[in-house]
PDB file of C-alpha atoms in Angstrom:
ATOM      1  CA  MET R   1     125.973 132.822 123.733  1.00 45.00           C
ATOM      2  CA  SER R   2     126.741 130.857 120.591  1.00 54.00           C
ATOM      3  CA  GLU R   3     124.121 132.940 118.907  1.00 89.00           C
ATOM      4  CA  LYS R   4     123.202 129.705 116.702  1.00 97.00           C
ATOM      5  CA  ILE R   5     120.437 127.733 114.426  1.00 98.00           C
ATOM      6  CA  LEU R   6     119.534 124.763 114.039  1.00 98.00           C
ATOM      7  CA  ILE R   7     117.481 123.983 111.215  1.00 98.00           C
ATOM      8  CA  ILE R   8     116.126 119.846 110.574  1.00 98.00           C
ATOM      9  CA  VAL R   9     114.608 119.591 107.290  1.00 98.00           C
ATOM     10  CA  SER R  10     112.968 116.136 105.931  1.00 98.00           C
ATOM     11  CA  ASN R  11     114.780 113.895 103.305  1.00 98.00           C
ATOM     12  CA  ALA R  12     111.092 112.730 101.988  1.00 98.00           C
ATOM     13  CA  THR R  13     111.197 113.013  98.392  1.00 98.00           C
ATOM     14  CA  VAL R  14     107.282 111.116  97.283  1.00 98.00           C
ATOM     15  CA  ILE R  15     104.741 110.294  99.580  1.00 98.00           C
ATOM     16  CA  GLY R  16     100.779 108.656  99.871  1.00 98.00           C
ATOM     17  CA  PRO R  17      99.519 105.857  97.568  1.00 97.00           C
ATOM     18  CA  ASN R  18     100.007 107.603  94.687  1.00 95.00           C
ATOM     19  CA  ASP R  19     103.650 109.179  95.213  1.00 97.00           C
ATOM     20  CA  ARG R  20     103.369 112.549  94.982  1.00 98.00           C
ATOM     21  CA  LYS R  21     106.837 113.779  94.429  1.00 97.00           C
ATOM     22  CA  THR R  22     107.326 116.205  97.919  1.00 98.00           C
ATOM     23  CA  GLY R  23     110.073 117.954  99.680  1.00 98.00           C
ATOM     24  CA  VAL R  24     110.882 120.706 101.957  1.00 98.00           C
ATOM     25  CA  PHE R  25     108.141 123.776 100.834  1.00 98.00           C
ATOM     26  CA  LEU R  26     110.678 126.247  99.812  1.00 98.00           C
ATOM     27  CA  ASP R  27     108.576 129.255 101.640  1.00 98.00           C
ATOM     28  CA  GLU R  28     108.950 127.527 104.407  1.00 98.00           C
ATOM     29  CA  VAL R  29     112.124 127.207 104.674  1.00 98.00           C
ATOM     30  CA  ALA R  30     113.798 130.249 102.667  1.00 98.00           C
ATOM     31  CA  HIS R  31     111.575 132.702 104.156  1.00 98.00           C
ATOM     32  CA  PRO R  32     112.454 132.287 108.320  1.00 98.00           C
ATOM     33  CA  TYR R  33     116.002 131.541 106.707  1.00 98.00           C
ATOM     34  CA  VAL R  34     115.968 135.139 105.535  1.00 98.00           C
ATOM     35  CA  GLU R  35     114.541 136.377 108.544  1.00 98.00           C
ATOM     36  CA  PHE R  36     117.778 134.256 111.142  1.00 98.00           C
ATOM     37  CA  ASP R  37     120.552 135.992 108.506  1.00 97.00           C
ATOM     38  CA  HIS R  38     119.285 139.386 108.650  1.00 97.00           C
ATOM     39  CA  ALA R  39     119.274 138.758 112.805  1.00 96.00           C
ATOM     40  CA  GLY R  40     122.521 137.559 112.771  1.00 95.00           C
ATOM     41  CA  TYR R  41     122.321 134.302 113.872  1.00 96.00           C
ATOM     42  CA  GLU R  42     124.733 131.891 112.664  1.00 97.00           C
ATOM     43  CA  ILE R  43     122.610 128.999 110.703  1.00 98.00           C
ATOM     44  CA  ASP R  44     122.876 125.425 109.469  1.00 98.00           C
ATOM     45  CA  PHE R  45     121.233 122.215 108.343  1.00 98.00           C
ATOM     46  CA  ALA R  46     120.488 118.721 109.044  1.00 98.00           C
ATOM     47  CA  SER R  47     118.381 116.052 107.824  1.00 98.00           C
ATOM     48  CA  ILE R  48     117.203 112.335 108.898  1.00 97.00           C
ATOM     49  CA  THR R  49     119.758 110.678 106.860  1.00 98.00           C
ATOM     50  CA  GLY R  50     122.244 113.911 106.286  1.00 98.00           C
ATOM     51  CA  GLU R  51     121.327 113.488 102.672  1.00 97.00           C
ATOM     52  CA  VAL R  52     121.145 115.616  99.539  1.00 98.00           C
ATOM     53  CA  PRO R  53     116.609 116.870 100.424  1.00 98.00           C
ATOM     54  CA  ALA R  54     114.399 117.919  98.143  1.00 98.00           C
ATOM     55  CA  LEU R  55     112.606 121.049  97.721  1.00 98.00           C
ATOM     56  CA  ASP R  56     108.524 121.285  96.582  1.00 98.00           C
ATOM     57  CA  ASN R  57     107.295 124.806  95.410  1.00 98.00           C
ATOM     58  CA  LEU R  58     110.368 125.847  93.069  1.00 97.00           C
ATOM     59  CA  GLN R  59     107.640 127.690  90.666  1.00 98.00           C
ATOM     60  CA  ALA R  60     108.193 130.598  93.731  1.00 98.00           C
ATOM     61  CA  LYS R  61     111.504 130.347  92.909  1.00 98.00           C
ATOM     62  CA  ASP R  62     111.434 134.333  91.865  1.00 98.00           C
ATOM     63  CA  GLU R  63     109.870 135.524  95.102  1.00 98.00           C
ATOM     64  CA  PRO R  64     112.441 137.824  97.372  1.00 98.00           C
ATOM     65  CA  MET R  65     113.072 135.828  99.645  1.00 98.00           C
ATOM     66  CA  ASN R  66     113.203 132.393  98.276  1.00 98.00           C
ATOM     67  CA  ALA R  67     115.890 133.679  96.050  1.00 98.00           C
ATOM     68  CA  GLU R  68     117.838 135.044  98.354  1.00 98.00           C
ATOM     69  CA  PHE R  69     117.799 131.710 100.217  1.00 98.00           C
ATOM     70  CA  LEU R  70     118.503 130.026  96.943  1.00 98.00           C
ATOM     71  CA  ASN R  71     121.301 132.537  95.085  1.00 97.00           C
ATOM     72  CA  GLY R  72     122.580 133.775  98.917  1.00 94.00           C
ATOM     73  CA  GLY R  73     124.442 130.523 100.279  1.00 94.00           C
ATOM     74  CA  GLY R  74     121.119 128.766 102.330  1.00 98.00           C
ATOM     75  CA  TRP R  75     120.303 126.632  99.274  1.00 98.00           C
ATOM     76  CA  LYS R  76     124.150 125.504  99.588  1.00 98.00           C
ATOM     77  CA  LYS R  77     124.301 125.177 103.356  1.00 98.00           C
ATOM     78  CA  MET R  78     120.775 123.136 102.318  1.00 98.00           C
ATOM     79  CA  GLN R  79     122.627 121.063 100.373  1.00 98.00           C
ATOM     80  CA  ASN R  80     126.259 120.180 102.673  1.00 97.00           C
ATOM     81  CA  ASN R  81     123.520 119.612 105.515  1.00 98.00           C
ATOM     82  CA  ARG R  82     124.978 116.538 108.262  1.00 98.00           C
ATOM     83  CA  LYS R  83     122.957 113.903 109.128  1.00 98.00           C
ATOM     84  CA  LEU R  84     121.963 115.066 112.514  1.00 98.00           C
ATOM     85  CA  GLU R  85     122.322 111.650 115.117  1.00 97.00           C
ATOM     86  CA  ASP R  86     125.599 113.534 114.082  1.00 98.00           C
ATOM     87  CA  ILE R  87     125.479 117.172 115.064  1.00 97.00           C
ATOM     88  CA  ASP R  88     126.057 118.436 118.808  1.00 97.00           C
ATOM     89  CA  VAL R  89     122.388 120.431 119.139  1.00 97.00           C
ATOM     90  CA  THR R  90     123.624 121.734 123.173  1.00 96.00           C
ATOM     91  CA  VAL R  91     125.591 124.702 120.860  1.00 96.00           C
ATOM     92  CA  TYR R  92     122.319 125.489 119.527  1.00 97.00           C
ATOM     93  CA  ASP R  93     120.390 128.127 120.462  1.00 97.00           C
ATOM     94  CA  ALA R  94     117.286 126.863 118.479  1.00 98.00           C
ATOM     95  CA  ILE R  95     116.352 124.768 116.251  1.00 98.00           C
ATOM     96  CA  PHE R  96     113.165 124.749 113.231  1.00 99.00           C
ATOM     97  CA  MET R  97     111.267 122.447 111.589  1.00 99.00           C
ATOM     98  CA  PRO R  98     110.253 123.746 108.294  1.00 98.00           C
ATOM     99  CA  GLY R  99     106.826 122.147 106.554  1.00 98.00           C
ATOM    100  CA  GLY R 100     106.070 120.228 103.217  1.00 98.00           C
ATOM    101  CA  LEU R 101     104.797 117.276 102.985  1.00 98.00           C
ATOM    102  CA  ALA R 102     107.593 115.523 103.112  1.00 98.00           C
ATOM    103  CA  PRO R 103     107.995 115.622 107.145  1.00 98.00           C
ATOM    104  CA  MET R 104     104.979 113.176 107.153  1.00 98.00           C
ATOM    105  CA  VAL R 105     107.072 110.781 105.642  1.00 98.00           C
ATOM    106  CA  ASP R 106     110.025 110.821 108.541  1.00 98.00           C
ATOM    107  CA  PHE R 107     109.781 113.189 111.359  1.00 98.00           C
ATOM    108  CA  PRO R 108     106.192 111.565 113.265  1.00 98.00           C
ATOM    109  CA  GLU R 109     108.092 108.499 114.868  1.00 97.00           C
ATOM    110  CA  ASN R 110     112.296 109.022 114.656  1.00 98.00           C
ATOM    111  CA  PRO R 111     113.987 108.487 117.428  1.00 98.00           C
ATOM    112  CA  ILE R 112     116.904 111.033 117.027  1.00 98.00           C
ATOM    113  CA  LEU R 113     114.605 113.371 116.402  1.00 98.00           C
ATOM    114  CA  LYS R 114     112.287 112.995 119.029  1.00 98.00           C
ATOM    115  CA  GLN R 115     115.385 113.244 121.440  1.00 98.00           C
ATOM    116  CA  VAL R 116     116.855 116.029 120.279  1.00 98.00           C
ATOM    117  CA  ILE R 117     112.934 118.005 120.580  1.00 98.00           C
ATOM    118  CA  LYS R 118     113.025 116.884 124.226  1.00 98.00           C
ATOM    119  CA  GLU R 119     116.170 117.953 125.592  1.00 98.00           C
ATOM    120  CA  THR R 120     116.092 121.651 123.546  1.00 98.00           C
ATOM    121  CA  TYR R 121     113.030 122.630 125.167  1.00 98.00           C
ATOM    122  CA  GLU R 122     113.793 121.174 128.035  1.00 98.00           C
ATOM    123  CA  ARG R 123     116.999 122.933 128.432  1.00 97.00           C
ATOM    124  CA  ASN R 124     114.735 126.277 127.428  1.00 96.00           C
ATOM    125  CA  GLY R 125     116.622 126.418 123.768  1.00 97.00           C
ATOM    126  CA  ILE R 126     113.895 127.977 121.231  1.00 98.00           C
ATOM    127  CA  VAL R 127     111.655 125.328 119.750  1.00 98.00           C
ATOM    128  CA  GLY R 128     110.047 126.268 115.963  1.00 98.00           C
ATOM    129  CA  ALA R 129     108.083 124.701 113.453  1.00 99.00           C
ATOM    130  CA  VAL R 130     105.743 125.905 110.717  1.00 98.00           C
ATOM    131  CA  CYS R 131     103.281 124.247 108.365  1.00 98.00           C
ATOM    132  CA  HIS R 132     103.515 120.402 108.456  1.00 98.00           C
ATOM    133  CA  GLY R 133     106.806 120.973 110.673  1.00 98.00           C
ATOM    134  CA  PRO R 134     104.748 120.342 113.294  1.00 98.00           C
ATOM    135  CA  VAL R 135     104.268 116.955 113.863  1.00 98.00           C
ATOM    136  CA  SER R 136     107.863 116.580 114.129  1.00 98.00           C
ATOM    137  CA  LEU R 137     106.568 117.426 117.384  1.00 98.00           C
ATOM    138  CA  LEU R 138     104.234 114.970 117.927  1.00 98.00           C
ATOM    139  CA  ASN R 139     105.027 110.936 120.569  1.00 98.00           C
ATOM    140  CA  VAL R 140     107.664 114.035 122.346  1.00 98.00           C
ATOM    141  CA  LYS R 141     107.890 112.376 126.038  1.00 98.00           C
ATOM    142  CA  LEU R 142     109.271 114.892 127.966  1.00 98.00           C
ATOM    143  CA  SER R 143     111.432 112.984 130.888  1.00 98.00           C
ATOM    144  CA  ASP R 144     108.140 113.216 133.052  1.00 97.00           C
ATOM    145  CA  GLY R 145     106.513 111.161 130.772  1.00 97.00           C
ATOM    146  CA  THR R 146     104.442 113.746 129.317  1.00 98.00           C
ATOM    147  CA  PHE R 147     103.741 114.201 125.663  1.00 98.00           C
ATOM    148  CA  LEU R 148     105.837 118.143 124.835  1.00 98.00           C
ATOM    149  CA  LEU R 149     102.438 118.679 123.078  1.00 98.00           C
ATOM    150  CA  MET R 150      99.945 118.364 126.184  1.00 98.00           C
ATOM    151  CA  GLY R 151      98.247 121.243 127.215  1.00 98.00           C
ATOM    152  CA  LYS R 152     100.871 123.447 124.386  1.00 98.00           C
ATOM    153  CA  ASN R 153      99.279 126.290 122.520  1.00 98.00           C
ATOM    154  CA  ILE R 154      99.790 125.215 119.329  1.00 98.00           C
ATOM    155  CA  SER R 155      99.122 125.254 115.238  1.00 98.00           C
ATOM    156  CA  SER R 156     100.069 123.558 112.142  1.00 98.00           C
ATOM    157  CA  PHE R 157      98.216 122.912 108.174  1.00 98.00           C
ATOM    158  CA  THR R 158      94.670 122.388 109.336  1.00 98.00           C
ATOM    159  CA  SER R 159      92.165 120.280 108.505  1.00 98.00           C
ATOM    160  CA  GLU R 160      90.326 122.633 106.525  1.00 98.00           C
ATOM    161  CA  GLU R 161      93.324 123.637 104.211  1.00 98.00           C
ATOM    162  CA  GLU R 162      94.204 119.943 104.191  1.00 98.00           C
ATOM    163  CA  GLU R 163      90.733 118.735 102.779  1.00 97.00           C
ATOM    164  CA  ASN R 164      91.751 121.177  99.791  1.00 91.00           C
ATOM    165  CA  TYR R 165      95.756 120.316  98.707  1.00 97.00           C
ATOM    166  CA  ALA R 166      96.447 116.464  99.846  1.00 97.00           C
ATOM    167  CA  LYS R 167      94.460 114.731 102.229  1.00 97.00           C
ATOM    168  CA  ALA R 168      94.641 112.094  99.778  1.00 97.00           C
ATOM    169  CA  ASP R 169      97.782 111.886 100.148  1.00 98.00           C
ATOM    170  CA  VAL R 170      99.243 112.812 104.330  1.00 98.00           C
ATOM    171  CA  PRO R 171      99.228 108.759 106.339  1.00 98.00           C
ATOM    172  CA  PHE R 172      96.912 110.742 109.039  1.00 98.00           C
ATOM    173  CA  ASP R 173      95.155 114.658 109.709  1.00 98.00           C
ATOM    174  CA  LEU R 174      97.675 116.170 111.061  1.00 98.00           C
ATOM    175  CA  GLN R 175      95.350 119.409 112.938  1.00 98.00           C
ATOM    176  CA  THR R 176      93.787 116.072 114.545  1.00 98.00           C
ATOM    177  CA  ALA R 177      96.694 113.677 116.071  1.00 98.00           C
ATOM    178  CA  LEU R 178      98.110 117.060 117.404  1.00 98.00           C
ATOM    179  CA  THR R 179      94.967 117.758 119.344  1.00 98.00           C
ATOM    180  CA  ASN R 180      94.318 113.826 120.587  1.00 98.00           C
ATOM    181  CA  GLN R 181      98.014 114.238 121.813  1.00 98.00           C
ATOM    182  CA  GLY R 182      96.399 117.146 124.423  1.00 98.00           C
ATOM    183  CA  ALA R 183      97.630 120.185 121.831  1.00 98.00           C
ATOM    184  CA  ILE R 184      95.638 123.579 122.589  1.00 98.00           C
ATOM    185  CA  PHE R 185      95.345 123.840 119.003  1.00 98.00           C
ATOM    186  CA  HIS R 186      94.639 127.871 116.954  1.00 98.00           C
ATOM    187  CA  GLU R 187      92.993 127.538 113.865  1.00 98.00           C
ATOM    188  CA  ALA R 188      93.211 130.912 111.344  1.00 98.00           C
ATOM    189  CA  THR R 189      91.236 131.450 108.018  1.00 98.00           C
ATOM    190  CA  PRO R 190      92.616 129.141 105.422  1.00 97.00           C
ATOM    191  CA  TRP R 191      96.475 130.603 104.207  1.00 97.00           C
ATOM    192  CA  SER R 192      96.470 133.650 106.215  1.00 98.00           C
ATOM    193  CA  SER R 193      99.119 134.246 108.531  1.00 98.00           C
ATOM    194  CA  ASN R 194      98.932 132.837 112.493  1.00 98.00           C
ATOM    195  CA  SER R 195     101.410 132.219 114.683  1.00 98.00           C
ATOM    196  CA  ILE R 196     101.360 130.291 117.867  1.00 98.00           C
ATOM    197  CA  VAL R 197     103.610 131.061 121.158  1.00 98.00           C
ATOM    198  CA  ASP R 198     104.027 128.680 123.800  1.00 98.00           C
ATOM    199  CA  GLY R 199     106.819 129.347 126.349  1.00 98.00           C
ATOM    200  CA  ASN R 200     109.950 128.591 124.325  1.00 98.00           C
ATOM    201  CA  LEU R 201     107.285 126.728 121.246  1.00 98.00           C
ATOM    202  CA  VAL R 202     106.393 128.777 118.683  1.00 98.00           C
ATOM    203  CA  THR R 203     104.730 126.963 115.568  1.00 99.00           C
ATOM    204  CA  GLY R 204     102.736 128.595 112.765  1.00 98.00           C
ATOM    205  CA  GLN R 205     100.319 127.494 110.468  1.00 98.00           C
ATOM    206  CA  ASN R 206     100.677 127.538 107.296  1.00 98.00           C
ATOM    207  CA  PRO R 207     103.536 129.381 104.240  1.00 98.00           C
ATOM    208  CA  ALA R 208     102.188 132.541 104.924  1.00 98.00           C
ATOM    209  CA  SER R 209     103.129 132.315 108.628  1.00 98.00           C
ATOM    210  CA  ALA R 210     106.551 131.437 108.006  1.00 98.00           C
ATOM    211  CA  ILE R 211     107.979 134.887 108.678  1.00 98.00           C
ATOM    212  CA  ALA R 212     105.793 135.167 111.675  1.00 98.00           C
ATOM    213  CA  VAL R 213     107.042 132.055 113.011  1.00 98.00           C
ATOM    214  CA  GLY R 214     110.397 133.508 111.932  1.00 98.00           C
ATOM    215  CA  LYS R 215     110.032 136.581 113.114  1.00 98.00           C
ATOM    216  CA  ASN R 216     108.686 135.261 116.583  1.00 98.00           C
ATOM    217  CA  MET R 217     111.603 132.711 117.289  1.00 98.00           C
ATOM    218  CA  ILE R 218     113.822 136.388 116.748  1.00 98.00           C
ATOM    219  CA  GLU R 219     111.560 137.897 119.479  1.00 97.00           C
ATOM    220  CA  LEU R 220     112.572 135.262 122.108  1.00 97.00           C
ATOM    221  CA  LEU R 221     115.922 134.540 121.384  1.00 96.00           C
ATOM    222  CA  ASN R 222     117.271 138.374 121.552  1.00 93.00           C
ATOM    223  CA  ALA R 223     114.551 138.214 124.826  1.00 91.00           C
ATOM    224  CA  SER R 224     116.723 135.322 126.186  1.00 81.00           C
ATOM    225  CA  LYS R 225     120.096 136.992 124.910  1.00 74.00           C
ATOM    226  CA  LEU R 226     118.968 140.455 127.974  1.00 71.00           C
ATOM    227  CA  ASN R 227     118.064 138.098 130.009  1.00 69.00           C
ATOM    228  CA  LEU R 228     121.421 136.714 130.436  1.00 62.00           C
ATOM    229  CA  GLN R 229     123.382 140.275 129.836  1.00 57.00           C
ATOM    230  CA  ASP R 230     120.944 140.713 133.798  1.00 50.00           C
TER     231      ASP R 230
END
């Protein structure tokens, strides 16, 4: 087994009518990365364009897991990411899409990303996303023509959380869009940890959920390894 995880990040740097600066939210990439790294998984990065992504929430750079990511090789890997369309995603056991507002710009419709998620999900690879990252699951159609989200238990950044964060900047309300494609949405208290597992799909509500998403993905990956050994 390859024991490899691909983290797919946004390249957007601004969002909304007022050109709000944005990027990948530091905690949401750093916390799962550190969990994956400590669990012994090989981690690579991809992005839509292959360019260096921006980071948001750098004011939290001294938080221990964020600092480990920034100083321990994770950020260097993320800067040296590869263009998604140039990667053979079939060699990865899991893909993970962190949030930040940036994915709301370049993740909703990108055809390469939609194909990667579809193929990973249908071969029973693990698909994970947190906060605004689940916007990547929008418009993913499976081989039978149905939306991947149809009937799936998921979470993401909620309408209530967005109301007090970036409602004026986002192009649409994420919770509403996910439920409109058939998702069964699970909402916890704003800003509390909440990660939902449905089969090989793992989602999380907000930055506080990033560690739980990483741990849930690792649990599924470990279970998959045990099944292969049986």
